[in-house]
Short mmCIF file of C-alpha atoms and ligand atoms in Angstrom, two decimals:
data_model
loop_
_atom_site.label_atom_id
_atom_site.label_comp_id
_atom_site.label_asym_id
_atom_site.label_seq_id
_atom_site.Cartn_x
_atom_site.Cartn_y
_atom_site.Cartn_z
CA MET A 1 -30.46 20.35 41.51
CA SER A 2 -29.70 24.01 42.10
CA GLU A 3 -26.15 25.24 42.59
CA TRP A 4 -24.85 26.11 46.06
CA PRO A 5 -25.37 29.85 46.63
CA LEU A 6 -22.50 32.33 46.45
CA TYR A 7 -21.12 33.82 49.67
CA GLU A 8 -18.77 36.79 50.02
CA VAL A 9 -16.02 36.34 52.61
CA PHE A 10 -14.56 39.00 54.92
CA VAL A 11 -11.59 38.36 57.19
CA ARG A 12 -10.25 40.34 60.16
CA GLY A 13 -6.50 39.94 59.80
CA LYS A 14 -5.74 40.66 63.43
CA ARG A 15 -7.28 42.35 66.42
CA GLY A 16 -7.67 46.09 65.86
CA LEU A 17 -8.22 45.82 62.09
CA ASN A 18 -11.42 45.94 60.05
CA HIS A 19 -12.81 42.89 58.32
CA VAL A 20 -11.68 43.05 54.70
CA HIS A 21 -13.26 41.38 51.69
CA VAL A 22 -11.03 38.52 50.51
CA GLY A 23 -13.12 36.74 47.88
CA SER A 24 -16.10 34.47 47.61
CA LEU A 25 -17.10 30.82 47.68
CA HIS A 26 -20.09 28.53 47.26
CA ALA A 27 -21.68 26.75 50.20
CA PRO A 28 -25.05 25.14 50.89
CA ASP A 29 -25.66 27.11 54.11
CA ASP A 30 -24.15 29.70 56.46
CA LYS A 31 -22.43 27.22 58.74
CA LEU A 32 -20.63 25.42 55.94
CA ALA A 33 -19.80 28.75 54.31
CA LEU A 34 -17.83 29.64 57.45
CA MET A 35 -16.01 26.29 57.45
CA HIS A 36 -15.16 26.57 53.78
CA ALA A 37 -14.01 30.14 54.28
CA ARG A 38 -11.64 28.96 56.99
CA ASP A 39 -10.19 26.28 54.70
CA VAL A 40 -9.95 28.43 51.59
CA TYR A 41 -8.92 31.82 52.95
CA THR A 42 -7.11 31.25 56.27
CA ARG A 43 -4.69 28.32 55.85
CA ARG A 44 -1.81 30.39 57.24
CA ASN A 45 -3.24 32.36 60.16
CA GLU A 46 -4.53 35.09 57.86
CA GLY A 47 -7.35 35.89 60.22
CA VAL A 48 -8.81 35.95 63.71
CA SER A 49 -12.43 36.37 62.62
CA ILE A 50 -14.46 35.63 59.51
CA TRP A 51 -17.74 37.05 58.21
CA VAL A 52 -19.64 35.33 55.43
CA VAL A 53 -22.69 36.83 53.79
CA ARG A 54 -24.80 35.65 50.89
CA ALA A 55 -23.84 37.67 47.84
CA SER A 56 -27.53 38.12 47.03
CA ASP A 57 -28.01 39.93 50.36
CA ILE A 58 -25.52 42.68 49.53
CA THR A 59 -26.80 46.00 48.24
CA ALA A 60 -24.13 47.84 46.26
CA SER A 61 -23.82 51.27 44.70
CA SER A 62 -23.63 51.40 40.92
CA PRO A 63 -20.33 51.95 39.15
CA ASP A 64 -19.22 55.59 39.12
CA GLU A 65 -19.74 56.28 35.43
CA LYS A 66 -23.42 55.50 35.63
CA ASP A 67 -24.27 57.10 38.93
CA PRO A 68 -23.66 60.47 40.58
CA MET A 69 -23.61 58.66 43.95
CA PHE A 70 -20.26 60.09 45.03
CA ALA A 71 -20.59 63.49 43.35
CA PRO A 72 -21.90 65.28 46.47
CA SER A 73 -18.61 64.74 48.29
CA GLY A 74 -16.48 65.90 45.37
CA ASP A 75 -16.99 69.67 45.80
CA LYS A 76 -16.85 69.93 49.57
CA VAL A 77 -13.19 70.74 50.00
CA TYR A 78 -13.92 72.31 53.40
CA ARG A 79 -14.33 68.76 54.77
CA HIS A 80 -10.59 68.25 54.57
CA PRO A 81 -8.05 69.63 57.07
CA THR A 82 -5.85 71.01 54.28
CA PHE A 83 -8.61 73.51 53.39
CA TYR A 84 -7.64 75.68 56.37
CA ASP A 85 -4.58 77.95 56.45
CA ILE A 86 -2.95 78.01 59.86
CA PRO A 87 0.21 80.07 60.52
CA ALA A 88 3.34 77.93 60.73
CA HIS A 89 4.21 79.09 64.26
CA VAL A 90 1.02 77.68 65.81
CA PRO A 91 1.97 74.27 67.28
CA HIS A 92 0.11 70.94 67.34
CA LEU A 93 -2.56 71.85 64.79
CA MET B 1 -28.91 60.02 32.98
CA THR B 2 -27.94 57.83 30.03
CA VAL B 3 -24.41 57.33 28.88
CA THR B 4 -23.57 56.21 25.35
CA GLU B 5 -21.36 53.25 24.58
CA PRO B 6 -18.51 55.33 23.09
CA GLN B 7 -18.43 57.36 26.34
CA LEU B 8 -18.28 54.17 28.39
CA ALA B 9 -15.51 52.81 26.18
CA GLU B 10 -13.58 56.04 26.57
CA HIS B 11 -13.95 55.90 30.34
CA PHE B 12 -12.79 52.26 30.32
CA GLY B 13 -9.77 53.12 28.16
CA ALA B 14 -8.85 56.04 30.40
CA THR B 15 -9.04 53.84 33.51
CA ILE B 16 -6.64 51.32 31.92
CA ALA B 17 -4.35 54.10 30.67
CA ARG B 18 -4.10 55.54 34.21
CA GLY B 19 -3.05 52.11 35.44
CA ASP B 20 -6.21 51.87 37.54
CA ARG B 21 -8.09 48.62 38.02
CA ILE B 22 -11.33 47.60 36.36
CA GLU B 23 -13.82 46.24 38.89
CA PRO B 24 -16.65 43.74 38.29
CA ARG B 25 -19.55 46.19 38.10
CA ASP B 26 -17.73 48.56 35.73
CA TRP B 27 -18.65 48.65 32.09
CA MET B 28 -16.13 46.71 29.98
CA PRO B 29 -15.90 45.74 26.31
CA GLU B 30 -17.37 42.30 25.63
CA ALA B 31 -14.08 41.09 24.16
CA TYR B 32 -12.23 42.12 27.35
CA ARG B 33 -14.74 40.16 29.42
CA ARG B 34 -14.54 37.10 27.15
CA THR B 35 -10.74 37.10 27.06
CA LEU B 36 -10.54 37.40 30.84
CA ILE B 37 -13.04 34.61 31.41
CA ARG B 38 -11.05 32.34 29.10
CA GLN B 39 -7.71 33.24 30.70
CA ILE B 40 -8.83 33.05 34.35
CA ALA B 41 -10.81 29.85 33.74
CA GLN B 42 -7.85 28.18 32.08
CA HIS B 43 -5.72 29.27 35.00
CA ALA B 44 -8.22 27.97 37.58
CA HIS B 45 -8.57 24.65 35.78
CA SER B 46 -4.77 24.30 35.74
CA GLU B 47 -4.62 24.63 39.52
CA ILE B 48 -7.34 22.01 39.94
CA ILE B 49 -5.99 19.48 37.42
CA GLY B 50 -2.49 20.29 38.69
CA MET B 51 -3.29 18.52 41.95
CA GLN B 52 -3.29 15.14 40.20
CA PRO B 53 0.33 14.55 39.13
CA GLU B 54 1.63 15.27 42.63
CA GLY B 55 -1.39 13.91 44.44
CA ASP B 56 -0.35 10.51 43.11
CA TRP B 57 2.59 10.58 45.54
CA ILE B 58 0.77 11.56 48.75
CA SER B 59 0.16 7.97 49.82
CA ARG B 60 3.70 6.95 48.87
CA ALA B 61 5.71 9.85 50.30
CA PRO B 62 8.87 8.48 51.98
CA SER B 63 8.29 10.10 55.40
CA LEU B 64 5.57 11.71 57.45
CA ARG B 65 7.31 15.06 57.04
CA ARG B 66 7.29 14.79 53.25
CA LYS B 67 3.69 13.61 53.28
CA ALA B 68 2.54 16.55 55.41
CA ILE B 69 4.35 19.00 53.12
CA LEU B 70 2.95 17.44 49.97
CA LEU B 71 -0.59 17.42 51.39
CA ALA B 72 -0.29 21.10 52.28
CA LYS B 73 1.05 21.91 48.83
CA VAL B 74 -1.70 20.05 46.99
CA GLN B 75 -4.32 21.63 49.27
CA ASP B 76 -2.90 25.05 48.35
CA GLU B 77 -3.40 24.26 44.67
CA ALA B 78 -7.06 23.50 45.37
CA GLY B 79 -7.24 26.86 47.14
CA HIS B 80 -5.64 28.59 44.14
CA GLY B 81 -8.27 27.07 41.89
CA LEU B 82 -11.01 28.34 44.19
CA TYR B 83 -9.61 31.90 44.40
CA LEU B 84 -9.52 31.99 40.62
CA TYR B 85 -12.97 30.51 40.07
CA SER B 86 -14.27 33.12 42.47
CA ALA B 87 -12.52 35.91 40.50
CA CYS B 88 -13.83 34.48 37.22
CA GLU B 89 -17.41 34.37 38.48
CA THR B 90 -17.38 38.14 39.07
CA LEU B 91 -17.35 38.42 35.26
CA GLY B 92 -20.80 36.90 35.02
CA THR B 93 -20.06 33.24 34.46
CA SER B 94 -21.01 30.56 37.00
CA ARG B 95 -19.12 27.81 38.76
CA ARG B 96 -21.30 25.20 37.11
CA GLU B 97 -20.62 26.60 33.66
CA LEU B 98 -16.87 26.64 34.32
CA THR B 99 -16.89 23.08 35.64
CA ASP B 100 -18.96 21.88 32.67
CA LYS B 101 -16.56 23.50 30.23
CA LEU B 102 -13.57 21.86 31.87
CA LEU B 103 -15.22 18.45 31.95
CA SER B 104 -16.37 18.68 28.33
CA GLY B 105 -12.96 19.87 27.17
CA LYS B 106 -14.28 23.25 25.95
CA GLN B 107 -11.88 25.10 28.22
CA LYS B 108 -8.25 24.08 28.55
CA TYR B 109 -5.73 23.80 31.35
CA SER B 110 -1.96 24.04 31.24
CA SER B 111 -0.36 21.26 29.18
CA ILE B 112 2.30 20.62 31.78
CA PHE B 113 -0.18 18.60 33.82
CA ASN B 114 -0.61 16.12 31.00
CA TYR B 115 2.84 14.69 31.75
CA PRO B 116 3.14 11.72 34.14
CA THR B 117 5.01 11.56 37.46
CA PRO B 118 6.55 8.07 37.47
CA SER B 119 9.35 9.00 39.90
CA TYR B 120 9.24 10.45 43.41
CA ALA B 121 11.88 12.96 42.32
CA ASP B 122 9.14 14.44 40.10
CA VAL B 123 7.54 15.91 43.22
CA GLY B 124 10.70 17.95 43.77
CA THR B 125 11.13 18.81 40.10
CA ILE B 126 7.55 20.01 39.80
CA GLY B 127 7.97 22.27 42.83
CA TRP B 128 11.22 23.66 41.51
CA LEU B 129 10.57 23.98 37.76
CA VAL B 130 6.79 23.90 37.30
CA ASP B 131 5.89 26.08 40.27
CA GLY B 132 8.97 28.15 39.40
CA ALA B 133 7.69 28.78 35.89
CA ALA B 134 4.22 29.47 37.29
CA ILE B 135 5.72 32.12 39.61
CA CYS B 136 7.42 33.80 36.62
CA ASN B 137 4.07 33.90 34.85
CA GLN B 138 2.10 34.97 37.89
CA VAL B 139 4.12 37.70 39.55
CA PRO B 140 3.44 40.23 36.74
CA LEU B 141 -0.25 39.26 36.84
CA CYS B 142 -0.54 40.70 40.36
CA ARG B 143 -0.71 44.05 38.48
CA THR B 144 -3.22 42.87 35.90
CA SER B 145 -5.95 45.39 35.04
CA PHE B 146 -8.90 43.36 36.38
CA GLY B 147 -9.11 43.88 40.14
CA PRO B 148 -10.35 40.48 41.35
CA TYR B 149 -7.83 38.64 39.16
CA GLY B 150 -4.92 40.71 40.47
CA ARG B 151 -6.01 40.21 44.08
CA ALA B 152 -6.29 36.44 43.57
CA MET B 153 -2.81 36.43 42.03
CA ILE B 154 -1.35 38.24 45.05
CA ARG B 155 -2.68 35.57 47.39
CA ILE B 156 -1.42 32.83 45.08
CA CYS B 157 2.07 34.28 44.67
CA LYS B 158 2.51 34.44 48.45
CA GLU B 159 1.88 30.71 48.65
CA GLU B 160 3.84 29.67 45.58
CA SER B 161 7.17 30.50 47.13
CA PHE B 162 6.65 27.71 49.67
CA HIS B 163 5.90 25.36 46.76
CA GLN B 164 9.07 26.15 44.93
CA ARG B 165 11.30 26.02 47.98
CA GLN B 166 9.97 22.70 49.27
CA GLY B 167 10.61 21.20 45.81
CA TYR B 168 14.13 22.52 45.59
CA GLU B 169 14.89 21.37 49.13
CA LEU B 170 13.57 17.90 48.32
CA LEU B 171 15.91 17.71 45.32
CA MET B 172 18.87 19.00 47.34
CA THR B 173 18.24 16.26 49.89
CA MET B 174 18.21 13.61 47.16
CA MET B 175 21.37 15.05 45.60
CA ARG B 176 23.14 14.55 48.95
CA GLY B 177 22.03 10.90 48.91
CA THR B 178 23.17 7.91 46.85
CA ASP B 179 24.25 7.78 43.21
CA GLU B 180 20.93 6.19 42.45
CA GLN B 181 19.04 9.10 44.02
CA ARG B 182 21.14 11.63 42.11
CA ALA B 183 20.36 9.76 38.90
CA MET B 184 16.67 9.91 39.75
CA VAL B 185 16.85 13.70 40.08
CA GLN B 186 18.70 14.10 36.78
CA GLU B 187 16.28 11.81 34.96
CA SER B 188 13.32 13.78 36.32
CA VAL B 189 14.85 17.15 35.36
CA ASP B 190 15.55 15.77 31.86
CA ARG B 191 11.86 14.95 31.44
CA PHE B 192 10.44 18.18 32.86
CA TRP B 193 12.80 20.83 31.47
CA TRP B 194 11.27 21.24 28.01
CA PRO B 195 7.63 20.95 29.12
CA ALA B 196 8.39 23.59 31.77
CA LEU B 197 9.69 25.96 29.05
CA MET B 198 6.50 25.33 27.07
CA MET B 199 4.43 26.58 30.02
CA PHE B 200 5.03 30.14 28.82
CA GLY B 201 3.06 29.41 25.67
CA PRO B 202 3.98 29.54 21.98
CA PRO B 203 6.70 31.91 20.74
CA ASP B 204 5.63 35.55 20.39
CA GLY B 205 5.32 35.22 16.61
CA ALA B 206 2.69 32.50 17.05
CA SER B 207 0.76 34.19 19.86
CA PRO B 208 -1.69 36.50 18.06
CA ASN B 209 -3.66 37.57 21.15
CA THR B 210 -0.67 38.87 23.09
CA GLU B 211 -0.79 42.39 21.64
CA GLN B 212 -4.43 43.01 22.55
CA SER B 213 -4.01 41.43 25.97
CA MET B 214 -1.04 43.67 26.70
CA ALA B 215 -2.96 46.76 25.56
CA TRP B 216 -5.72 45.83 28.00
CA GLY B 217 -3.25 45.26 30.81
CA ILE B 218 -4.39 41.64 31.12
CA LYS B 219 -0.93 40.45 30.24
CA ARG B 220 2.20 42.32 31.27
CA ASN B 221 5.01 40.52 29.39
CA THR B 222 5.24 38.48 26.21
CA ASN B 223 5.70 34.70 26.34
CA ASP B 224 9.29 34.88 25.11
CA GLU B 225 10.23 37.57 27.65
CA LEU B 226 8.98 35.42 30.51
CA ARG B 227 10.63 32.28 29.13
CA GLN B 228 13.97 34.09 28.95
CA LYS B 229 13.56 35.34 32.50
CA PHE B 230 12.82 31.82 33.71
CA VAL B 231 15.89 30.35 31.99
CA ASP B 232 18.13 33.06 33.41
CA MET B 233 16.77 32.47 36.91
CA THR B 234 16.98 28.68 36.71
CA VAL B 235 20.49 28.12 35.34
CA PRO B 236 22.32 29.13 38.55
CA GLN B 237 19.84 27.10 40.61
CA ALA B 238 20.59 24.02 38.49
CA ARG B 239 24.31 24.60 38.97
CA ALA B 240 23.92 24.86 42.74
CA LEU B 241 21.87 21.68 42.71
CA GLY B 242 24.42 19.83 40.60
CA VAL B 243 22.14 18.84 37.72
CA THR B 244 22.50 19.46 33.99
CA LEU B 245 19.72 21.08 32.01
CA PRO B 246 19.17 18.93 28.89
CA ASP B 247 19.87 21.61 26.27
CA PRO B 248 23.19 21.51 24.37
CA GLN B 249 22.57 25.05 23.09
CA LEU B 250 22.24 26.54 26.55
CA ARG B 251 25.02 29.05 27.17
CA TRP B 252 25.62 32.52 28.59
CA ASN B 253 25.62 35.29 26.01
CA SER B 254 27.60 38.19 27.45
CA GLU B 255 26.52 40.50 24.64
CA ARG B 256 22.84 40.08 25.52
CA GLN B 257 23.55 39.56 29.22
CA ALA B 258 21.21 36.58 29.01
CA HIS B 259 21.31 32.87 28.23
CA ASP B 260 20.90 31.56 24.72
CA PHE B 261 18.89 28.38 24.64
CA GLY B 262 17.34 25.89 22.25
CA GLU B 263 13.84 25.86 20.82
CA PRO B 264 11.23 23.68 22.55
CA ASP B 265 9.54 21.11 20.31
CA TRP B 266 6.45 23.13 19.36
CA ASP B 267 4.91 20.19 17.49
CA GLU B 268 4.88 18.30 20.77
CA PHE B 269 3.42 21.35 22.50
CA TRP B 270 0.49 21.62 20.07
CA ALA B 271 -0.09 17.87 20.13
CA VAL B 272 -0.42 17.94 23.93
CA VAL B 273 -2.62 21.05 23.83
CA ASN B 274 -4.88 19.30 21.36
CA GLY B 275 -5.32 16.23 23.51
CA ALA B 276 -2.56 13.85 22.45
CA GLY B 277 -0.36 14.19 25.56
CA PRO B 278 0.55 11.18 27.67
CA CYS B 279 -2.09 11.83 30.35
CA ASN B 280 -4.79 14.09 28.83
CA ALA B 281 -7.52 11.44 28.90
CA GLU B 282 -6.56 10.19 32.35
CA ARG B 283 -6.59 13.67 33.91
CA LEU B 284 -10.05 14.54 32.60
CA ALA B 285 -11.45 11.10 33.41
CA HIS B 286 -10.19 11.45 36.98
CA ARG B 287 -11.71 14.93 37.33
CA ARG B 288 -15.04 13.73 35.90
CA LYS B 289 -15.11 10.80 38.29
CA ALA B 290 -14.38 13.03 41.27
CA HIS B 291 -17.19 15.34 40.17
CA ASP B 292 -19.66 12.49 39.72
CA ASP B 293 -18.65 10.75 42.94
CA GLY B 294 -19.18 14.01 44.83
CA ALA B 295 -22.68 14.61 43.45
CA TRP B 296 -24.45 12.94 46.39
CA VAL B 297 -22.51 15.10 48.86
CA ARG B 298 -23.54 18.30 47.10
CA GLU B 299 -27.16 17.15 46.97
CA ALA B 300 -27.25 15.97 50.57
CA ALA B 301 -25.82 19.30 51.77
CA VAL B 302 -28.54 21.21 49.92
CA ALA B 303 -31.25 18.89 51.27
CA PHE B 304 -29.93 19.40 54.80
CA ALA B 305 -29.82 23.18 54.38
CA ARG B 306 -33.47 23.19 53.18
CA LEU B 307 -34.49 21.05 56.13
CA GLU B 308 -32.78 23.39 58.61
CA GLU B 309 -34.46 26.38 56.98
CA ALA B 310 -37.89 24.73 57.23
CA LEU B 311 -37.50 24.05 60.96
FE1 FE2 C 401 -0.86 27.12 42.34
FE1 FE2 C 402 1.99 25.84 43.30
#
């Protein structure tokens, strides 16, 4: 018999926050994955909402040392507010 | 773009040196991966087997309050095992492989769980001393170099403090009771003190892997450092409780600003590690039976999922 598939679990800690990855678990299907996620990752009100997704359905970028994926954002300093010099006497900027 | 292995190793070393975390898809030396799998698996197995000694008392807890607390505590330990299995699997092993290795005795779990719990006071003593020692071991591991392991440890440490406090409170309650109850507490502490000290592993001189593990940031303190810390933390707690720790050599050393204490019986330690402890066979047999008895549930759940998919 094949093993139960692996699910990744994401929990929204409270209203207004993003779902955050908290770990993984094995479950036979989506419904039970949610139930298991509740039992394993939210025994003390750690969340108000849970996402589960099969690990095999996630597409991920490769680790940085093998892939120039993030290089394009490295040399664009003008994307950051600190790139611009504004005189100290100009308020609220 | 191809990167050579020495370059990868250099990048790995630099990440560790900066105090940054290694994440699952990063390149890592095979020995680092192997050591982590062994360490995290052993840790996960300990949480799972660790449910048994206390679980024995769930049906015999003296009140509904104590039963609810004990159930929650034992359920937490199951959760700890699952967090750690999940962290371990990110290293490329599988849950089935880990379970098989536990059941076949190829991977170990902490020796402390091979001691029996014949007295209800043991529930309190385990919370106080065994979870207490586990906290000493685990707090530094929140900063371990492998990301998923550190994150699992953070979750675990948050929950452990409830475990230790409920145990200590249970013992305090018994110490306020009858002479017989006080004697039960002392007898339990006498049995668990030395095995609890052994939880930190063999003395530094007999722990050949420590140096490499510390260089990799997998381990943050040596066994003897952590053992000393535990003794220093526990002595005032024992005094407040009104129990004696069964070590005639235990005394404050003002020069070292630390307690001197006796040597655990390392022959006993190795005997228990190698299978000759009082409950080794029982613990594994129980775990095997639970696994076998649950087989039909796992299979039925898969069959049901396939059926739903086909509809
Ligand atoms: Fe635990
Ligand atoms: Fe615990």
